[in-house]
mmCIF file of C-alpha atoms in Angstrom:
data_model
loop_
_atom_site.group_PDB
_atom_site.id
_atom_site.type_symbol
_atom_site.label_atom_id
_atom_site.label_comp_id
_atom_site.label_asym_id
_atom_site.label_seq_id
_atom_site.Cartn_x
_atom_site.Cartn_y
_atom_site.Cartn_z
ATOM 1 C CA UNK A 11 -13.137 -2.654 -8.122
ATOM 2 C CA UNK A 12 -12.133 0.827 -6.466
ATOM 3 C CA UNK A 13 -13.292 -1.207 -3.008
ATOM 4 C CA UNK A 14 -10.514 -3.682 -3.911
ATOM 5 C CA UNK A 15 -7.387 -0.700 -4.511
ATOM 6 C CA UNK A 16 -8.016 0.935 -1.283
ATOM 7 C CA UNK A 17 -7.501 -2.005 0.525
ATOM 8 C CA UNK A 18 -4.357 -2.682 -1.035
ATOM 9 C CA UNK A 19 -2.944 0.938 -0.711
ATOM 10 C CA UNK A 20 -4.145 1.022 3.083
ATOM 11 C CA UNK A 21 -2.458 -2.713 3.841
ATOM 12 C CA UNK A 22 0.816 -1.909 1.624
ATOM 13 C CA UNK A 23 2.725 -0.938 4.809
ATOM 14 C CA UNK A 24 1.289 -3.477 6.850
ATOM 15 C CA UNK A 25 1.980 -6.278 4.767
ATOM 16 C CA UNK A 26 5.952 -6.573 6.510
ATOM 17 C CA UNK A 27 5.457 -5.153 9.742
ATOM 18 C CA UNK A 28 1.983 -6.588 10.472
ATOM 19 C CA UNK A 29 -0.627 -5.091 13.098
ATOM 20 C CA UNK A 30 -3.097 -6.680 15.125
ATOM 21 C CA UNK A 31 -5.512 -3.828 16.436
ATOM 22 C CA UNK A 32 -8.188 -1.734 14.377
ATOM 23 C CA UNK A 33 -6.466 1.307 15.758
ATOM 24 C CA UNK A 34 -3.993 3.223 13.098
ATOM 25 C CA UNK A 35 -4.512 5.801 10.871
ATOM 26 C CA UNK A 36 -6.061 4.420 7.693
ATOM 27 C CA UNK A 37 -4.105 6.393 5.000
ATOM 28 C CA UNK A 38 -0.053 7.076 5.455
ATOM 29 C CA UNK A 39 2.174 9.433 3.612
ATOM 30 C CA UNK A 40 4.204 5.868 2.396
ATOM 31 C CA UNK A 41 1.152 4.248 1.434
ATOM 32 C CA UNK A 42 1.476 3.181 -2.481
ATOM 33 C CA UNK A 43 -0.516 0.816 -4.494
ATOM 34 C CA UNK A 44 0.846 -2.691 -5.072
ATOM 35 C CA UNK A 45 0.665 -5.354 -7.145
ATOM 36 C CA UNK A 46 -3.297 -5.755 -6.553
ATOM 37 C CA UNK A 47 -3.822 -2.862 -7.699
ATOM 38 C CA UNK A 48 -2.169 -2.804 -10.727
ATOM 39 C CA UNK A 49 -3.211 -6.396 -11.671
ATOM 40 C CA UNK A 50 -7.507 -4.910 -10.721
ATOM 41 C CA UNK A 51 -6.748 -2.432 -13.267
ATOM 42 C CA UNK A 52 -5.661 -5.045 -15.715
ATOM 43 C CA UNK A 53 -8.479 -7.276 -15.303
ATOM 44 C CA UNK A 54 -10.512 -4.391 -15.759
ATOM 45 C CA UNK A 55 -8.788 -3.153 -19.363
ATOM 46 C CA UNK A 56 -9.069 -7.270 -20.403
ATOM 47 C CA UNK A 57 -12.871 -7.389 -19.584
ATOM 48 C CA UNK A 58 -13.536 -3.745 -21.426
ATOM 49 C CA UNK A 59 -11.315 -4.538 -24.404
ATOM 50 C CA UNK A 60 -13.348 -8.112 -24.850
ATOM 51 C CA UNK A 61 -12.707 -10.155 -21.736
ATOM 52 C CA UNK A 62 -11.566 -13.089 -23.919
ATOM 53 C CA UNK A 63 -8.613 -15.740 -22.641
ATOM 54 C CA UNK A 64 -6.235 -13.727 -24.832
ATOM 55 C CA UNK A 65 -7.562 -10.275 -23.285
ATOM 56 C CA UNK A 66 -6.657 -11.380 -20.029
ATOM 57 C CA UNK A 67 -3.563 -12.643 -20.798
ATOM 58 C CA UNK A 68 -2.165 -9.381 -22.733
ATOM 59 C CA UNK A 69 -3.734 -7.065 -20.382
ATOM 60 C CA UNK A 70 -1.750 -8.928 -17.517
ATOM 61 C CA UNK A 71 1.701 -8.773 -19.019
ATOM 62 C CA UNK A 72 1.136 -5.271 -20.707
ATOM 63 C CA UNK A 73 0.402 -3.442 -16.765
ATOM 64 C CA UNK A 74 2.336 -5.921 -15.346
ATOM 65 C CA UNK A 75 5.679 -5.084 -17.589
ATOM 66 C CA UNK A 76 4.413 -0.936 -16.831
ATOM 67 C CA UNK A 77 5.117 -1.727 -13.246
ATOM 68 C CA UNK A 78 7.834 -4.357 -12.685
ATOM 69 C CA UNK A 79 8.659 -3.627 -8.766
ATOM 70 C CA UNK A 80 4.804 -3.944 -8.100
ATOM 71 C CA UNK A 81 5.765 -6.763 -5.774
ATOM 72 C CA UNK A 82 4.471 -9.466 -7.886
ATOM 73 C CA UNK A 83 4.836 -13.371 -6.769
ATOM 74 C CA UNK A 84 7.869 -15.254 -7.918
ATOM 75 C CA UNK A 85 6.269 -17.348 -10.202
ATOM 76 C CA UNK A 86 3.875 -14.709 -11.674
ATOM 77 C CA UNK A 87 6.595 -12.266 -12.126
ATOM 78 C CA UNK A 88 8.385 -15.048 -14.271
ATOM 79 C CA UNK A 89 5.125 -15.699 -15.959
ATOM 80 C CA UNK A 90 5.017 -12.042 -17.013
ATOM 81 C CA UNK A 91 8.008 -11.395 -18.287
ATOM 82 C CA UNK A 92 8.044 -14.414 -20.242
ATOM 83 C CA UNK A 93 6.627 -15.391 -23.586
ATOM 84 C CA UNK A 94 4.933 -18.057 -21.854
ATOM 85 C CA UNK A 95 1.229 -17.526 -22.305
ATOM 86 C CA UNK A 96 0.350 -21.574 -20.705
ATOM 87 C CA UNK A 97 -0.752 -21.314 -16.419
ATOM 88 C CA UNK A 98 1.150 -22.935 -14.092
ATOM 89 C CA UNK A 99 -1.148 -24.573 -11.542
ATOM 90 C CA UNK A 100 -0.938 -21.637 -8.883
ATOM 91 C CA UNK A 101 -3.090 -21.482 -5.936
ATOM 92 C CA UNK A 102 -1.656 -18.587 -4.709
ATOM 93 C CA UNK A 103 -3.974 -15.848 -3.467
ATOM 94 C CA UNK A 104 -3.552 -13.315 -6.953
ATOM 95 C CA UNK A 105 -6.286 -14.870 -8.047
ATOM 96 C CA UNK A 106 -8.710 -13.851 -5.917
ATOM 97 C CA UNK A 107 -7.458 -10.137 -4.848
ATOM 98 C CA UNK A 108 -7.795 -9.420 -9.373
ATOM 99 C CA UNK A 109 -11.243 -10.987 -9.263
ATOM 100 C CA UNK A 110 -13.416 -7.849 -8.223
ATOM 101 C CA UNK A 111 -14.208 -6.333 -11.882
ATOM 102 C CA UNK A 112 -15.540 -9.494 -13.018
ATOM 103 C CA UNK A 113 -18.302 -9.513 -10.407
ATOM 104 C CA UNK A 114 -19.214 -6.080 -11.598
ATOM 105 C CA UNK A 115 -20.160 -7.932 -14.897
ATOM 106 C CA UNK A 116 -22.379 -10.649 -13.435
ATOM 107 C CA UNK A 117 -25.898 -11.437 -13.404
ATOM 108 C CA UNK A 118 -28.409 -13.878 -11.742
ATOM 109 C CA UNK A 119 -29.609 -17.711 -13.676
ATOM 110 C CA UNK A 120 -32.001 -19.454 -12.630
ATOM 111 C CA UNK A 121 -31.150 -22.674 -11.982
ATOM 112 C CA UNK A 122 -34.326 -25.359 -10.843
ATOM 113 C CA UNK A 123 -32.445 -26.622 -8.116
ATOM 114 C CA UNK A 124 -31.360 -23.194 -6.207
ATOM 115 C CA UNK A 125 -33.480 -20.567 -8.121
ATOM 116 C CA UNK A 126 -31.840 -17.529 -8.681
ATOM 117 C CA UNK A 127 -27.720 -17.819 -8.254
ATOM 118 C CA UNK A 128 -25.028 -15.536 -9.637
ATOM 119 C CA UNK A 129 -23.604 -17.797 -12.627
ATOM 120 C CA UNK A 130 -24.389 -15.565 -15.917
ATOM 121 C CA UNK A 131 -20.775 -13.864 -16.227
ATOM 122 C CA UNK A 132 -19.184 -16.356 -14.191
ATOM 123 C CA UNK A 133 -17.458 -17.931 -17.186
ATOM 124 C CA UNK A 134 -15.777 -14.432 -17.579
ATOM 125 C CA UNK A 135 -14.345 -14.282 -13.562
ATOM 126 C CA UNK A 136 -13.452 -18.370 -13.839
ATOM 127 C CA UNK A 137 -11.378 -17.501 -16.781
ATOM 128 C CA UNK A 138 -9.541 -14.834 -15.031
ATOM 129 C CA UNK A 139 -8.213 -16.964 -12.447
ATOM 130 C CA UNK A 140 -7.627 -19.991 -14.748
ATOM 131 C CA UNK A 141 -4.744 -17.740 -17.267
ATOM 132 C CA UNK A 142 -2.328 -18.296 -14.521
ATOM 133 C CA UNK A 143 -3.882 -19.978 -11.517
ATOM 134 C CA UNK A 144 -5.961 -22.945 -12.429
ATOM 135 C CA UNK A 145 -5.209 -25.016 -9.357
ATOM 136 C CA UNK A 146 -8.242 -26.101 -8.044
ATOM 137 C CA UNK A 147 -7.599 -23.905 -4.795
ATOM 138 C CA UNK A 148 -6.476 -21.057 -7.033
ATOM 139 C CA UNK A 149 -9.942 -20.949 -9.117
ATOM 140 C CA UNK A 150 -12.059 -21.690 -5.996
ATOM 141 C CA UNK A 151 -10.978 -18.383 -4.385
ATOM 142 C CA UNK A 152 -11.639 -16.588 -7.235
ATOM 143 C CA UNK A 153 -15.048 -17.732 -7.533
ATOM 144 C CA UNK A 154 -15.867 -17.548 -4.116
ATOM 145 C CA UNK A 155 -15.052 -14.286 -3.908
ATOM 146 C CA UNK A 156 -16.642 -13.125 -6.977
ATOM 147 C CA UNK A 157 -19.962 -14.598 -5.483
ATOM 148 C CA UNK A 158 -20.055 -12.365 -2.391
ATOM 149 C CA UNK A 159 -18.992 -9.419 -4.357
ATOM 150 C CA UNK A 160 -22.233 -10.229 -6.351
ATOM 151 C CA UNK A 161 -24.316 -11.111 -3.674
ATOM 152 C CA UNK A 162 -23.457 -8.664 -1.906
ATOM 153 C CA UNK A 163 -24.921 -6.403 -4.865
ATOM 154 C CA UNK A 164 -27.591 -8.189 -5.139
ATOM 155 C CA UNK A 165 -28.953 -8.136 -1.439
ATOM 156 C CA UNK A 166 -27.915 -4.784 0.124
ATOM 157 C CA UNK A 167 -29.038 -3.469 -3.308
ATOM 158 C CA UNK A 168 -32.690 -4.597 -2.833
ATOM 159 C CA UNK A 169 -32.669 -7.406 -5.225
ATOM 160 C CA UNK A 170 -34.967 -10.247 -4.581
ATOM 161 C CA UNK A 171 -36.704 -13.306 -5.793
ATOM 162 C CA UNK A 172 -40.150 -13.016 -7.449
ATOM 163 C CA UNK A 173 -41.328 -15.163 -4.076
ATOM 164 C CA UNK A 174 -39.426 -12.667 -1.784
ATOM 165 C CA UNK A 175 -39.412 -9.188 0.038
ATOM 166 C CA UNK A 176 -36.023 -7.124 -0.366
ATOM 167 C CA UNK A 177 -33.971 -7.725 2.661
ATOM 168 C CA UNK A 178 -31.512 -5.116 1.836
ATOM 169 C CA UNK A 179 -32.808 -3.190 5.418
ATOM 170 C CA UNK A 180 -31.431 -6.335 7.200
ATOM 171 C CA UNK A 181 -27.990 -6.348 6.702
ATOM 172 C CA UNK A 182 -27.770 -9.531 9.240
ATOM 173 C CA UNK A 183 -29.833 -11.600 7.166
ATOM 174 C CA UNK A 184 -28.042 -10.658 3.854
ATOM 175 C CA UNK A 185 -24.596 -11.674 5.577
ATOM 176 C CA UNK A 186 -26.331 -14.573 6.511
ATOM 177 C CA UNK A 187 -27.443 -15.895 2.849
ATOM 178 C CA UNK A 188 -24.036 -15.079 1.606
ATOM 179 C CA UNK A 189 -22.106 -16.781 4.325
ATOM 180 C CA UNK A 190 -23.979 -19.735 3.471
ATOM 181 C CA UNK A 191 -23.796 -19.872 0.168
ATOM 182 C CA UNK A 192 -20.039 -19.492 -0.017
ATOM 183 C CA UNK A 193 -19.981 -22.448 2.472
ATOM 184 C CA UNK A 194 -22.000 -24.762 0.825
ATOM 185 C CA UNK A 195 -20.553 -23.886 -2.545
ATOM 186 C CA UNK A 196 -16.975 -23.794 -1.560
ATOM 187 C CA UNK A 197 -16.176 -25.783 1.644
ATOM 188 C CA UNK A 198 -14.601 -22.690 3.153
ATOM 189 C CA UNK A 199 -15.327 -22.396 7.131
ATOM 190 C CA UNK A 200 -16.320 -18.825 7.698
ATOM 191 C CA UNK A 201 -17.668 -19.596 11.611
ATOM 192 C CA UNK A 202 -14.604 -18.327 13.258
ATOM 193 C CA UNK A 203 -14.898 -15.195 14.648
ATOM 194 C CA UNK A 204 -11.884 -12.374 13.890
ATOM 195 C CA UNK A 205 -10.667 -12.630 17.519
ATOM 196 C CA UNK A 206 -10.226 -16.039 17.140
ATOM 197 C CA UNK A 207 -8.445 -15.552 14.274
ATOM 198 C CA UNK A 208 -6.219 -12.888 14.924
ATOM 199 C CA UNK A 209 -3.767 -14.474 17.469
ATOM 200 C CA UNK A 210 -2.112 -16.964 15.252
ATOM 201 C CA UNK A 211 -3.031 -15.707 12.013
ATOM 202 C CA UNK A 212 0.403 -14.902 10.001
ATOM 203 C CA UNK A 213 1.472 -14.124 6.567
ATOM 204 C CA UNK A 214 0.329 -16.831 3.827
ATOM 205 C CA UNK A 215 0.218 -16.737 0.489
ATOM 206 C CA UNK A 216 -2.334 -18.904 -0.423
ATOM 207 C CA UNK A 217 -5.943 -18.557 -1.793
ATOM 208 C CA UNK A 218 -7.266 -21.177 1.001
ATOM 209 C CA UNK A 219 -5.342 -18.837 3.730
ATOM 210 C CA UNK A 220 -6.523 -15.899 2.649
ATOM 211 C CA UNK A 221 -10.068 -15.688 1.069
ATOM 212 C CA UNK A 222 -11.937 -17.607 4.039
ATOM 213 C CA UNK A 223 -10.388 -14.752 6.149
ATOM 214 C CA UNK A 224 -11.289 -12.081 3.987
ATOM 215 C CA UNK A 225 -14.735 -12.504 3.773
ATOM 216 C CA UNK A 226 -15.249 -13.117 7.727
ATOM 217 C CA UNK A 227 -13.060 -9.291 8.426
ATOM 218 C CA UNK A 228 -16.475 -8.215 5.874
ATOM 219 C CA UNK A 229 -19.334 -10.494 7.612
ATOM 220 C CA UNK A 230 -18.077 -8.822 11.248
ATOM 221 C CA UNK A 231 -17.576 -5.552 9.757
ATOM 222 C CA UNK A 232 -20.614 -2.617 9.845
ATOM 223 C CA UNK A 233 -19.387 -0.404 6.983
ATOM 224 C CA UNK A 234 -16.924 -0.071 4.549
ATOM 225 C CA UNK A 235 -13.903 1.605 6.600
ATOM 226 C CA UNK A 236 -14.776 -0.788 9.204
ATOM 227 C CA UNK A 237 -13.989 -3.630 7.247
ATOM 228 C CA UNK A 238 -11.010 -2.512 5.914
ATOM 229 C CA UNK A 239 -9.933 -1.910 9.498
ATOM 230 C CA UNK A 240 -10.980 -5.583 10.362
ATOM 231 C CA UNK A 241 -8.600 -7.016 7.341
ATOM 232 C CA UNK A 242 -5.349 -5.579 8.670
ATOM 233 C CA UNK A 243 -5.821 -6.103 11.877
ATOM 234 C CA UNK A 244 -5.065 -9.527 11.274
ATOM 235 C CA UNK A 245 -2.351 -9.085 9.593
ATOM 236 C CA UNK A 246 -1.232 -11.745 7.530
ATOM 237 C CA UNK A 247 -0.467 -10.983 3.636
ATOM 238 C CA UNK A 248 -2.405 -7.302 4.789
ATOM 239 C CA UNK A 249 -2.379 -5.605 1.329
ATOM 240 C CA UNK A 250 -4.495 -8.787 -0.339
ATOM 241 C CA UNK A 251 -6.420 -9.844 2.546
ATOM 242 C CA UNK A 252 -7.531 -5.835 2.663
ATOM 243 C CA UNK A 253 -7.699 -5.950 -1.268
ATOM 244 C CA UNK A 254 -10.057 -9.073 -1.174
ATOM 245 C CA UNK A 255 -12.218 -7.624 2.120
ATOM 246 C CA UNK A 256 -12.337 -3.920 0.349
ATOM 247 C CA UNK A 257 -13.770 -5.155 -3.027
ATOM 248 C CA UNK A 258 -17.011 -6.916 -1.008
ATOM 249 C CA UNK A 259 -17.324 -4.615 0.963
ATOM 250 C CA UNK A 260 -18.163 -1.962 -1.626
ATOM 251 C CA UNK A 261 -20.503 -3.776 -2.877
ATOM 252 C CA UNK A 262 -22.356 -3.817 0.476
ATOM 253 C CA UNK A 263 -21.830 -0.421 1.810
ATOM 254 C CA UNK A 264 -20.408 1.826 -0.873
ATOM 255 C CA UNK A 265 -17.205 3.988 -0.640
ATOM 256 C CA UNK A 266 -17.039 7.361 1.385
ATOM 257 C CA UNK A 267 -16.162 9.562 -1.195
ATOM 258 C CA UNK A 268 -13.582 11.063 0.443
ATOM 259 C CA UNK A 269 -11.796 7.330 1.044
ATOM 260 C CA UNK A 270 -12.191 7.309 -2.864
ATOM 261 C CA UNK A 271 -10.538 10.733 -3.538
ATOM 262 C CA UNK A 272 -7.966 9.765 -1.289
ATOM 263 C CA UNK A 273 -7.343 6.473 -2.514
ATOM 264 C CA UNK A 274 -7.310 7.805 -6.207
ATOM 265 C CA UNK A 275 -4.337 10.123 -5.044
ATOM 266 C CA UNK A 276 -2.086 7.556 -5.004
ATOM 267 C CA UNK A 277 -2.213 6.497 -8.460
ATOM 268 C CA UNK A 278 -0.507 7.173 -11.162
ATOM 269 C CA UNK A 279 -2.234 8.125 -14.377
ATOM 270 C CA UNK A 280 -2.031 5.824 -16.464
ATOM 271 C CA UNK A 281 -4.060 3.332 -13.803
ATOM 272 C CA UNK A 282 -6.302 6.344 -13.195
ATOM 273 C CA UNK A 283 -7.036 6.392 -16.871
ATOM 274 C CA UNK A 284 -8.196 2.459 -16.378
ATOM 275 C CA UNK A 285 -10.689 3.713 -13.494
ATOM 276 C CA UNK A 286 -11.990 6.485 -15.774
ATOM 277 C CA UNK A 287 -12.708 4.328 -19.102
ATOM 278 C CA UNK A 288 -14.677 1.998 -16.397
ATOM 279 C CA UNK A 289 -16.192 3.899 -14.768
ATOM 280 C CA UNK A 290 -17.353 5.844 -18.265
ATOM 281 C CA UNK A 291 -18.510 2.072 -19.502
ATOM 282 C CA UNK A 292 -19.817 0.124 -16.928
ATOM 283 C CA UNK A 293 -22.412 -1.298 -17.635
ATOM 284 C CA UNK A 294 -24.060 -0.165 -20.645
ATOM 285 C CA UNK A 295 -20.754 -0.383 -23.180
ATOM 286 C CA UNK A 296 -19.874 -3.961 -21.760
ATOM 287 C CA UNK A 297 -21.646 -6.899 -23.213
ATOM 288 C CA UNK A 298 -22.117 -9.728 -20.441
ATOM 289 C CA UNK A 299 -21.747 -13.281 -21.465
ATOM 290 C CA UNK A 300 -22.707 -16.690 -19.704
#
């Protein structure tokens, strides 16, 4: 989930005045975190405190009422500060940039048709999405990126079928498997290439505008500062496209630990305190559920 907060602090001053080169300097002075952030940290509390319909839904308006000029979406800011606990058919892209702790929860099924597939915890990441955002589009780019956050676990980290060698030492053929599978799951075209991308590419707020494009700035990317890099510079809606990008991408490559300190700076302590009980939990504490 940490992979998912840099990438929001890093895009936060990119998301109105939009670049479109890898070139700038990856942490400002007048970087702060956003609304990602603060709504990663309260998917995070909702899974540790039970990860229940209920737990999401508290743990969304409690951090989301802490920090009320996060920059939330007009619709989910109304949702928040409301008594209204119903979703309202979003699509938007909030889905998708929360997503990341859920993945951290998830496990392979087997299933007769595709053998082994992330689904056990899936119910958990589904749910997340559906509280507020149970459009169609709004769930699909939760899921999809949930799946290549766990895939990407489950490849680089030298997980394989009982038929199969690791491929974790071919980080090619991993992108390869996951790129498929989002595209036969999902429908989303990830064949463009970044540069193709890039020239027309502006700010959108949607899950179906957003996610494909996040996962193709991590398929061209060949670490994890790299693919941070490759988010912003198409700018677009840069802190959630970064956000989205930054939480697969950790689960490829890792986090230098001095991106992490730095990243961590930014934060206040009461979201610091979130990281800490996670990081403190995960994942003996946490019971996972199909």
């Amino acid at each position: 989930m940490l992979g998912a907060i840099v990438g929001d602090i890093v895009g936060s001053v990119y998301e109105w005045h939009n670049i479109k080169t890898k070139d700038f300097p990856l942490f400002r002075d007048d970087c702060f975190f956003t609304d990602d952030t603060v709504m990663t940290c309260a998917i995070a509390e909702a899974i540790m405190n039970g990860g229940e319909r209920d737990d999401f839904i508290d743990a969304m308006k409690k951090y989301g009422r802490m920090y009320p000029d996060a920059g939330y979406g007009g619709r989910f800011g109304g949702w928040i500060f409301s008594d209204d606990r119903d979703p309202y058919n979003s699509f938007g892209n909030g889905s998708a940039m929360r997503v990341s702790p859920c993945a951290w929860m998830m496990d392979c099924g087997f299933s007769a048709r595709t053998g082994m597939w992330p689904s056990v915890g899936s119910a958990r990441a589904r749910l997340s999405a559906e509280v507020t955002h149970n459009h169609p589009e709004g769930i699909k780019g939760a899921m999809a990126t949930t799946d290549a956050i766990f895939l990407c676990r489950f490849y680089f980290g030298g997980h394989h079928g009982d038929y199969e060698k690791p491929i974790s030492d071919d980080p090619d053929e991993c992108k390869r498997r996951i790129r498929n599978h989002v595209e036969g799951k999902y429908g989303y075209d990830l064949s463009r290439t970044l540069d193709e991308i890039r020239p027309t590419y502006r700010f959108n707020e949607t899950c179906q505008e957003t996610v494909p494009q996040a996962i193709i700035a991590f398929l061209e990317s060949t670490d994890f500062e790299d693919a941070i890099r490759n988010a912003i510079s198409l700018g677009g809606d840069s802190d959630t496209l970064a956000a989205i990008t930054g939480s697969i991408a950790e689960a490829a490559y890792g986090i230098p630990e001095w991106i992490k300190v730095k990243a961590i700076s930014y934060l206040d302590e009461p979201l610091k305190a979130v990281l800490r009980r996670w990081k403190s939990g995960y994942p003996a504490n946490w019971k996972k559920e199909s």
